[in-house]
Tab-separated table of C-alpha atoms in Angstrom:
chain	number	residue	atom	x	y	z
T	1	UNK	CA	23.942	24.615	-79.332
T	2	UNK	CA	24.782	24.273	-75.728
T	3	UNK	CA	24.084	26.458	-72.792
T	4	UNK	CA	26.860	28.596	-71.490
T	5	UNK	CA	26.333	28.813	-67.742
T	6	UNK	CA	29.057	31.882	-67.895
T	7	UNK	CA	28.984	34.077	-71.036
T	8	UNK	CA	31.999	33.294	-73.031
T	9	UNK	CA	33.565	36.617	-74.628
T	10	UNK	CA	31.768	36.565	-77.535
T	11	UNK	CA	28.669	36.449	-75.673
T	12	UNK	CA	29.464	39.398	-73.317
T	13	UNK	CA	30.852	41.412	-75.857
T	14	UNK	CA	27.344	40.502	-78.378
T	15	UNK	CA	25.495	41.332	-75.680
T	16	UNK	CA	27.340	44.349	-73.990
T	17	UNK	CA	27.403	46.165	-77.757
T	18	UNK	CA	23.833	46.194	-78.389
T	19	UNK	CA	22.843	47.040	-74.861
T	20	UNK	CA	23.771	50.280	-75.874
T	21	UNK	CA	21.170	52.028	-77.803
T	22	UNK	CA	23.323	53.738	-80.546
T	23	UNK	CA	24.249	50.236	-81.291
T	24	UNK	CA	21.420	48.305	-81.509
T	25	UNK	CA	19.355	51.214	-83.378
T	26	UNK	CA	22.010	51.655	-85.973
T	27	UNK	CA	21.960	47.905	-86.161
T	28	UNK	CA	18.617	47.407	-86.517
T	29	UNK	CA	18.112	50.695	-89.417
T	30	UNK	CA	20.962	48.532	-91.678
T	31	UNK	CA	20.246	45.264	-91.335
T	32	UNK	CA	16.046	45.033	-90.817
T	33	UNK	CA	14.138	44.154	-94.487
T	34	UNK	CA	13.138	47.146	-95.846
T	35	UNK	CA	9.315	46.244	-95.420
T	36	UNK	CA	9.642	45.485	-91.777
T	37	UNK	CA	11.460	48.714	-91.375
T	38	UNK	CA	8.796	50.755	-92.930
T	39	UNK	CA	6.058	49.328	-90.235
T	40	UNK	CA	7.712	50.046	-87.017
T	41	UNK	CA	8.796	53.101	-84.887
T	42	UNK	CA	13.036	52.650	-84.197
T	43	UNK	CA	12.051	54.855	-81.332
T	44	UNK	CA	10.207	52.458	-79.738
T	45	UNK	CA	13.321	49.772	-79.583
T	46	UNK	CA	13.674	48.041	-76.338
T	47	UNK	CA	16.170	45.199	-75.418
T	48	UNK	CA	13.668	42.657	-73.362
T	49	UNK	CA	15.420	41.900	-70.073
T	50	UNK	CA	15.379	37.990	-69.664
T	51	UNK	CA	14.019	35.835	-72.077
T	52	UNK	CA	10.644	33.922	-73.465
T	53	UNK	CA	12.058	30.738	-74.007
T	54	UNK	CA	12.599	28.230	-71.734
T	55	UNK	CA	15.898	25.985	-70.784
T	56	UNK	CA	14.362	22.928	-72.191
T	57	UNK	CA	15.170	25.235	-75.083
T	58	UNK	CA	18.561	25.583	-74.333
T	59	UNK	CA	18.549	29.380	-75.439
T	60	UNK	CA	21.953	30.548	-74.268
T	61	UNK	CA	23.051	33.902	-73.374
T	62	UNK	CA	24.406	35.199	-76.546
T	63	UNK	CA	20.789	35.168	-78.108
T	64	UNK	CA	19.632	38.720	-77.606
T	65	UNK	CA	15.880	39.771	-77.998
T	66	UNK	CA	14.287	42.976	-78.657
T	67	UNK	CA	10.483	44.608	-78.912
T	68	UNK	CA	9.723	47.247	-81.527
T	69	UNK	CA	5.907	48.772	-81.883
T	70	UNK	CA	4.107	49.741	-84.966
T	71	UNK	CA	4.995	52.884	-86.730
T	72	UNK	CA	1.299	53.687	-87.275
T	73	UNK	CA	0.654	54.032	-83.372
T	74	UNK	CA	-1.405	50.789	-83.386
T	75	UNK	CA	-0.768	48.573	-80.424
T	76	UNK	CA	1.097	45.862	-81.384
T	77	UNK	CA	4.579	44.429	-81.126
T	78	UNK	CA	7.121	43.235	-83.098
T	79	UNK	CA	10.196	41.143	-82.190
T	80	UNK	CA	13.377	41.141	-83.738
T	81	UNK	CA	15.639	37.756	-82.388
T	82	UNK	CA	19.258	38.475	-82.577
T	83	UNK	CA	21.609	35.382	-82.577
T	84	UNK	CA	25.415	35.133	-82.523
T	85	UNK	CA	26.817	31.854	-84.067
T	86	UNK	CA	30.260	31.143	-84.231
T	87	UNK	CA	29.956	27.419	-84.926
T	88	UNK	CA	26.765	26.859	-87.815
T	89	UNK	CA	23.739	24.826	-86.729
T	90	UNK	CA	22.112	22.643	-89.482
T	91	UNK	CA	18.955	23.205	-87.068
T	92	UNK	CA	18.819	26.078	-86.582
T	93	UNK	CA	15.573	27.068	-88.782
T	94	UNK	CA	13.943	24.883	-86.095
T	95	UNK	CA	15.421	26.208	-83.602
T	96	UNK	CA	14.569	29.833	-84.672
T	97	UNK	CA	10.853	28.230	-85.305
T	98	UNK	CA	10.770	26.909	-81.344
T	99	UNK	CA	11.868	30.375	-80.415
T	100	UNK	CA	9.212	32.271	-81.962
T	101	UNK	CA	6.702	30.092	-80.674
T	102	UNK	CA	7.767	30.426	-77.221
T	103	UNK	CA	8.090	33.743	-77.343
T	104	UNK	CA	4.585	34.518	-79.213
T	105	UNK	CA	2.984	31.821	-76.442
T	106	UNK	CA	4.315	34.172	-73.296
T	107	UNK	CA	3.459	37.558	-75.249
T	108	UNK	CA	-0.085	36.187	-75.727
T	109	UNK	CA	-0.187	35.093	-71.841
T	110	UNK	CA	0.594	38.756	-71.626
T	111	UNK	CA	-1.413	40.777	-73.800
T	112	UNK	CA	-3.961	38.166	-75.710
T	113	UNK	CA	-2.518	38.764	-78.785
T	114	UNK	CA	0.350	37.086	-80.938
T	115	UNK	CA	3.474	39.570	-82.022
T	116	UNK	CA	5.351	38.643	-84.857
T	117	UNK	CA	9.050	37.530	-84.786
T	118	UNK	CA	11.531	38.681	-86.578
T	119	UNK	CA	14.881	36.422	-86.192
T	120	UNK	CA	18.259	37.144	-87.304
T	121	UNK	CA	21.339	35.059	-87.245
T	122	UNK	CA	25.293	36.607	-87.444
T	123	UNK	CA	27.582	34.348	-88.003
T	124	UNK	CA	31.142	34.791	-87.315
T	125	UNK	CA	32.594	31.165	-88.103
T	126	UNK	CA	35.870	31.389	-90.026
T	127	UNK	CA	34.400	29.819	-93.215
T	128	UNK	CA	31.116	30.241	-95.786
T	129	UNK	CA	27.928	29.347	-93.388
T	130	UNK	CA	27.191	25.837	-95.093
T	131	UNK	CA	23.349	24.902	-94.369
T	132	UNK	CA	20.511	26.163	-95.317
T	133	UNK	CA	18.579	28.767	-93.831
T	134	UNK	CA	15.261	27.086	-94.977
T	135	UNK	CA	13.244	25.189	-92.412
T	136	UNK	CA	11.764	22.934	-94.850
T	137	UNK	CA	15.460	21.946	-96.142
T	138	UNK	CA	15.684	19.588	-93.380
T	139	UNK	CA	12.535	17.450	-94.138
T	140	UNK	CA	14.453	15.929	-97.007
T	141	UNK	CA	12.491	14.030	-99.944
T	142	UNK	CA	9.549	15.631	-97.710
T	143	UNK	CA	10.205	18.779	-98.158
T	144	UNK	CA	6.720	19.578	-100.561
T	145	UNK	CA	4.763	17.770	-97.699
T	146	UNK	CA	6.218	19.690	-94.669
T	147	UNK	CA	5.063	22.892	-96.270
T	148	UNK	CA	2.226	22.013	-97.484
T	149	UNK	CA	1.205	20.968	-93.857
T	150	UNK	CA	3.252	23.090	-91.023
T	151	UNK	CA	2.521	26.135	-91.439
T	152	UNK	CA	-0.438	25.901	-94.120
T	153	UNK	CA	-4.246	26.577	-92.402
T	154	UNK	CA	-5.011	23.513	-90.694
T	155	UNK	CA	-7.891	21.524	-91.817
T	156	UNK	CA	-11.080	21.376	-90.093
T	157	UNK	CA	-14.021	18.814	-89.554
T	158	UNK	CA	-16.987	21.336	-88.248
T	159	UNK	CA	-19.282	18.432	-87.271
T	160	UNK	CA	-22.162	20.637	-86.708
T	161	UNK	CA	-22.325	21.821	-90.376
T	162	UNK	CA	-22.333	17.555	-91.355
T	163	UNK	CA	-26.012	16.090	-91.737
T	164	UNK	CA	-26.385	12.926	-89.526
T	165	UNK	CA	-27.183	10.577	-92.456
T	166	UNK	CA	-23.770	11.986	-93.850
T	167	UNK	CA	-21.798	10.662	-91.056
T	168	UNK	CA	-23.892	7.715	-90.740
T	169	UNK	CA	-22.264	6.750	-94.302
T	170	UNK	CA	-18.748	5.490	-91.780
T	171	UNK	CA	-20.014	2.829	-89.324
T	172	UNK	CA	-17.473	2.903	-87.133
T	173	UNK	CA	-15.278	6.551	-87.464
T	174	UNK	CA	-19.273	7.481	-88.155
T	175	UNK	CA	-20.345	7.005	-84.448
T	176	UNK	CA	-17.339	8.515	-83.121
T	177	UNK	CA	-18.741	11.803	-84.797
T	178	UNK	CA	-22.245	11.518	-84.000
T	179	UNK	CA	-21.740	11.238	-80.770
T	180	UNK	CA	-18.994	14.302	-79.986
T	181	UNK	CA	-21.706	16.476	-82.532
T	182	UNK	CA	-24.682	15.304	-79.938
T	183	UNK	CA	-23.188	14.587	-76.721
T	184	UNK	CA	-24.398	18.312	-75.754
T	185	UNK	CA	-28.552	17.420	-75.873
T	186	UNK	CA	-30.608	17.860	-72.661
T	187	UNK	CA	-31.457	14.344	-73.247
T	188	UNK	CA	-29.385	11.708	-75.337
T	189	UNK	CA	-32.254	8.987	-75.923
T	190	UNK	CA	-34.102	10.506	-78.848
T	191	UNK	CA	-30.259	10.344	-80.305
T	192	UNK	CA	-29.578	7.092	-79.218
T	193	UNK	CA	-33.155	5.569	-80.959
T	194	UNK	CA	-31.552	7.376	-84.397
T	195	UNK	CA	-28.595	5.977	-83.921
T	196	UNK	CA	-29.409	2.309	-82.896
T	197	UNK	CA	-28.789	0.782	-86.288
T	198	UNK	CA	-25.518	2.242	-86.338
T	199	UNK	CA	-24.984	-0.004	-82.612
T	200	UNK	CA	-26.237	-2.827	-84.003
T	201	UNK	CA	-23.863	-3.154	-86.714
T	202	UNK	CA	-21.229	-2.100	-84.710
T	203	UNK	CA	-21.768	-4.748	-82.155
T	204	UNK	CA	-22.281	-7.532	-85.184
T	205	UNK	CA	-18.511	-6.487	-86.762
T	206	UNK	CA	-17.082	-7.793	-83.648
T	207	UNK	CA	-17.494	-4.101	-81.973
T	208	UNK	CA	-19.096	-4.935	-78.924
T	209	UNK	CA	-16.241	-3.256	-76.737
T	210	UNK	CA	-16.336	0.011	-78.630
T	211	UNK	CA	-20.236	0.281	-78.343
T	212	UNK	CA	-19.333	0.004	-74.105
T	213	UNK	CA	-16.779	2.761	-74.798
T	214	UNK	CA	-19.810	5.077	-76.552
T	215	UNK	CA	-22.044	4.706	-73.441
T	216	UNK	CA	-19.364	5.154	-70.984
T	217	UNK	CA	-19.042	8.416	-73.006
T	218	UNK	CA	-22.408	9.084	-72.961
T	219	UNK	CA	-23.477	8.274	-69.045
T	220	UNK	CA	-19.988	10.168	-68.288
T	221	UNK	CA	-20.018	13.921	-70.653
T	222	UNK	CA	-24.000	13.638	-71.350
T	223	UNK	CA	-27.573	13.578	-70.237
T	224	UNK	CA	-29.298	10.036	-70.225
T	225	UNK	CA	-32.420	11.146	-67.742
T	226	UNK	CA	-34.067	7.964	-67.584
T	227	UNK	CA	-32.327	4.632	-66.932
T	228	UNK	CA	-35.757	2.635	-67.431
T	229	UNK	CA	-36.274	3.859	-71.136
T	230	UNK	CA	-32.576	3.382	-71.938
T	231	UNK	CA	-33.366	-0.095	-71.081
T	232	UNK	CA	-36.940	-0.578	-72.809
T	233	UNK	CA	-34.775	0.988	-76.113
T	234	UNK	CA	-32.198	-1.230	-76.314
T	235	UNK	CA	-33.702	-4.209	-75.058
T	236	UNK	CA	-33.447	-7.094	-77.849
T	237	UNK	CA	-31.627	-5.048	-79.814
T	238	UNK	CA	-28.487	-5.930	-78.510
T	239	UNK	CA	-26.906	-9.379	-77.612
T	240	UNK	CA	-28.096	-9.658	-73.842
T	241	UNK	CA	-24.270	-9.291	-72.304
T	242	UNK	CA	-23.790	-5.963	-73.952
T	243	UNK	CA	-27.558	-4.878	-72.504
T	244	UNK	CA	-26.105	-5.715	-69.265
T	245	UNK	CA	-22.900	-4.412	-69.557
T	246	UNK	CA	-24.354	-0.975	-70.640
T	247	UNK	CA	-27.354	-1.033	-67.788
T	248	UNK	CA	-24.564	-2.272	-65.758
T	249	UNK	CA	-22.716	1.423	-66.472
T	250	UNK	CA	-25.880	3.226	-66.123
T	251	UNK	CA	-26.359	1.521	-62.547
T	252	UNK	CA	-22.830	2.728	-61.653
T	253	UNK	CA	-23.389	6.298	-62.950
T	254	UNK	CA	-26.757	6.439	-60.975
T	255	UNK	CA	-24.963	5.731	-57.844
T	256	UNK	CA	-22.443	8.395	-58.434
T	257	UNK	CA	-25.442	10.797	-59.253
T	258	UNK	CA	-26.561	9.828	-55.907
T	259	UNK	CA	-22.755	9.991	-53.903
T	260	UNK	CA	-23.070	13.362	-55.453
T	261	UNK	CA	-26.362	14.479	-54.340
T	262	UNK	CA	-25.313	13.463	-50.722
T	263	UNK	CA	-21.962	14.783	-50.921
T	264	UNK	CA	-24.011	18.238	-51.745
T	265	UNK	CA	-26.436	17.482	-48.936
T	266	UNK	CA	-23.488	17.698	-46.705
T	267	UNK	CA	-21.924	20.851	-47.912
T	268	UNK	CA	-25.236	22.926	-47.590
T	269	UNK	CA	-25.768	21.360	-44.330
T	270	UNK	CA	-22.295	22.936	-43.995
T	271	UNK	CA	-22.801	25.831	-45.070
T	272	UNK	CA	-23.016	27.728	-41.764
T	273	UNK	CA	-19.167	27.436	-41.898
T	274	UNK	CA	-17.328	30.578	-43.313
T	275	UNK	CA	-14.743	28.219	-45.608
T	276	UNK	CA	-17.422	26.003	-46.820
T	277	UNK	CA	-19.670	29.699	-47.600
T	278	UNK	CA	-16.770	30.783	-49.481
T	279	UNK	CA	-16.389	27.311	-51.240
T	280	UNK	CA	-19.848	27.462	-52.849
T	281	UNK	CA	-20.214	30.977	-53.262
T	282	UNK	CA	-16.976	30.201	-55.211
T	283	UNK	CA	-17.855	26.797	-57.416
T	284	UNK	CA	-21.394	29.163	-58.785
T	285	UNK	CA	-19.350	31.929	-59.664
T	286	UNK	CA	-16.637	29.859	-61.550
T	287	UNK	CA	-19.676	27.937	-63.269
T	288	UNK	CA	-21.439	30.931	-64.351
T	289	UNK	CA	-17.840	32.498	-65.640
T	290	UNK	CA	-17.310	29.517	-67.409
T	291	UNK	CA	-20.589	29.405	-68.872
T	292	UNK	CA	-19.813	32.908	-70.092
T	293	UNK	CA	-16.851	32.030	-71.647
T	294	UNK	CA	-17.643	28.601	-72.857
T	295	UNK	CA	-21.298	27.754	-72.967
T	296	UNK	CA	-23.184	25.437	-70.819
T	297	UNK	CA	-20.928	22.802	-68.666
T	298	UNK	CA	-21.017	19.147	-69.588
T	299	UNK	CA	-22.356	17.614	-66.095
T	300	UNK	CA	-18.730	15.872	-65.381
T	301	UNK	CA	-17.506	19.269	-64.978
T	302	UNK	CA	-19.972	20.651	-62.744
T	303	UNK	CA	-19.923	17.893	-60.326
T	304	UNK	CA	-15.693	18.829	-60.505
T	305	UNK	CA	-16.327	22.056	-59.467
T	306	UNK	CA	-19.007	21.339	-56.871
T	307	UNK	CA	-16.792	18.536	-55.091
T	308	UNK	CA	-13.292	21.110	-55.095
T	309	UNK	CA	-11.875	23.059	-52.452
T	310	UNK	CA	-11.344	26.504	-52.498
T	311	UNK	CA	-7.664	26.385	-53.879
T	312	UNK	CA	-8.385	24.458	-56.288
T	313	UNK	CA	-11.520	26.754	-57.243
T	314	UNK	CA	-9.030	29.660	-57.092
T	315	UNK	CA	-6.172	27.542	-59.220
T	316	UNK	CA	-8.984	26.820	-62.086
T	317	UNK	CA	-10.205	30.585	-62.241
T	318	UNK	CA	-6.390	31.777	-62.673
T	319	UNK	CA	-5.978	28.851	-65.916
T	320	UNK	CA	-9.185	30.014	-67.213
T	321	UNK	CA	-7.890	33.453	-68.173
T	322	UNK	CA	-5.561	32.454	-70.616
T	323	UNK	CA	-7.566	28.277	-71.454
T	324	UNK	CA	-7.998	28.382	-75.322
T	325	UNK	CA	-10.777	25.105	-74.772
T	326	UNK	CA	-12.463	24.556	-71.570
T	327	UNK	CA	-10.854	21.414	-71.123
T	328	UNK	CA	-7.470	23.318	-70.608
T	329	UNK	CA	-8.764	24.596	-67.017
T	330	UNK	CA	-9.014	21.208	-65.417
T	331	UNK	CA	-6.275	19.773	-67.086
């Protein structure tokens, strides 16, 4: 499809027609499935000035989309997609599929709920439409797999319903999930002792790099309170450049800790400042919302928030109304 940047006279005259409500309403009472028909109120048709989808999209102005509510008075909305074609589309399943979603994502922005969408296609092409109408026609040979997959519940890895020893069974994949299922504790060093064998044998397959990449992980999203008994754990455990290396990163992290601490030192002392009041008055209230919302705050967070001006408090607030994880508000 291309974008029209002036209607053609197809386009004006789709459009034009069902902007009238006798149209659209007779329309929509012959040509809705029976079963959709019998859940919504006709009354409630509405043709949606502008559109939900994007021009990355490409939607072009003979696409025509309307809201309809449920006929049982429940709030809820339905949308029914009209589309003219007068040249077919082998994609067009996926397009209609890249539709819907866009126009669920902004109704959901809206009201925190998904619609459903209904989408219909006329086509007025001078011969028999020729491709399927099937989304999963256009995987191919893969067809089986694509629905078995897209639209099927997703599958899902709930770590914190896997015993440790479990995960333990995978060295490597094994300490990934160990350490994104503990990463939360006040303190990570009881965790760390349990999982020191694990290390170990990491570091002796060759995996000394990736056992750097856990701590940085660790010092980074966790708690590691004591540097010292870090050190006295690990110490001839590991080959003595990786003990480095990792007391090296704690060393680093410590400093920061301390940058940090001054850094706050210097906003209280600041504090007798209206914009700098406003500043922290704002960083506890968008901790203790996201705390609401979330749960506690991984520490790399916090020390976001504490170190961020006012705008950027205010622009992290506003994304945290619709975030579905918390790392969607500082993203």
């Amino acid at each position: 499809m291309t974008k029209n940047i002036v209607p053609n006279p197809h386009d004006r005259f789709f459009r034009g027609s069902l902007s009238d409500p006798r149209v659209a309403k007779e329309f929509m009472e012959t040509h809705l499935p029976t079963d959709i028909k019998a859940l919504v109120d006709l009354k409630t048709l509405k043709m949606c000035q502008g559109t939900f989808v994007d021009e990355t999209l490409q939607l072009h102005l003979s696409d025509v989309l309307f809201s309809l509510k449920w006929a049982n008075g429940k709030l809820g909305y339905l949308y029914t997609l009209l589309e003219h074609q007068r040249n077919a589309d082998r994609l067009m399943p996926f397009r209609k599929l890249q539709y819907s979603i866009k126009i669920m994502d902004q109704h959901y922005k809206e009201h925190k709920e998904l619609p459903l969408v209904y989408t219909l296609v006329i086509y007025h092409g001078k011969r028999k439409y020729p491709y399927s109408t099937n989304l999963f026609d256009l995987f191919g040979e893969h067809k089986n797999l694509a629905e078995r997959t897209l639209l099927e519940p997703f599958d899902l890895l709930d770590l914190s319903q896997i015993p440790d020893e479990d995960l333990k069974q995978q060295i490597w994949s094994g300490m990934m999930e160990l350490s994104l299922k503990h990463i939360s504790e006040r303190d990570l060093i009881p965790f760390i002792e349990n999982v020191l064998d694990l290390i170990k044998q990491i570091e002796r397959e060759g995996g000394a790099e990736y056992v750097r990449t856990v701590f940085h992980y660790f010092f980074l999203a966790g708690q590691i309170h004591n540097a010292a008994s870090l050190q006295a754990l690990i110490h001839d455990q590991l080959s003595p450049k990786l003990e480095k290396n990792i007391m090296t990163l704690a060393e680093h992290f410590t400093e920061q800790g301390r940058q940090q601490g001054r850094q706050e030192g210097r906003q209280e002392g600041r504090q007798e400042g209206r914009q700098e009041g406003r500043q922290e008055e704002g960083a506890a209230l968008l901790q203790r919302l996201l705390k609401i919302r979330f749960g506690d705050l991984p520490s790399i967070y916090i020390k976001r928030i504490l170190s961020a001006d006012t705008h950027t408090l205010s622009n992290w607030a506003e994304k945290m109304l619709s975030a579905e994880a918390l790392a969607d508000v500082f993203d």
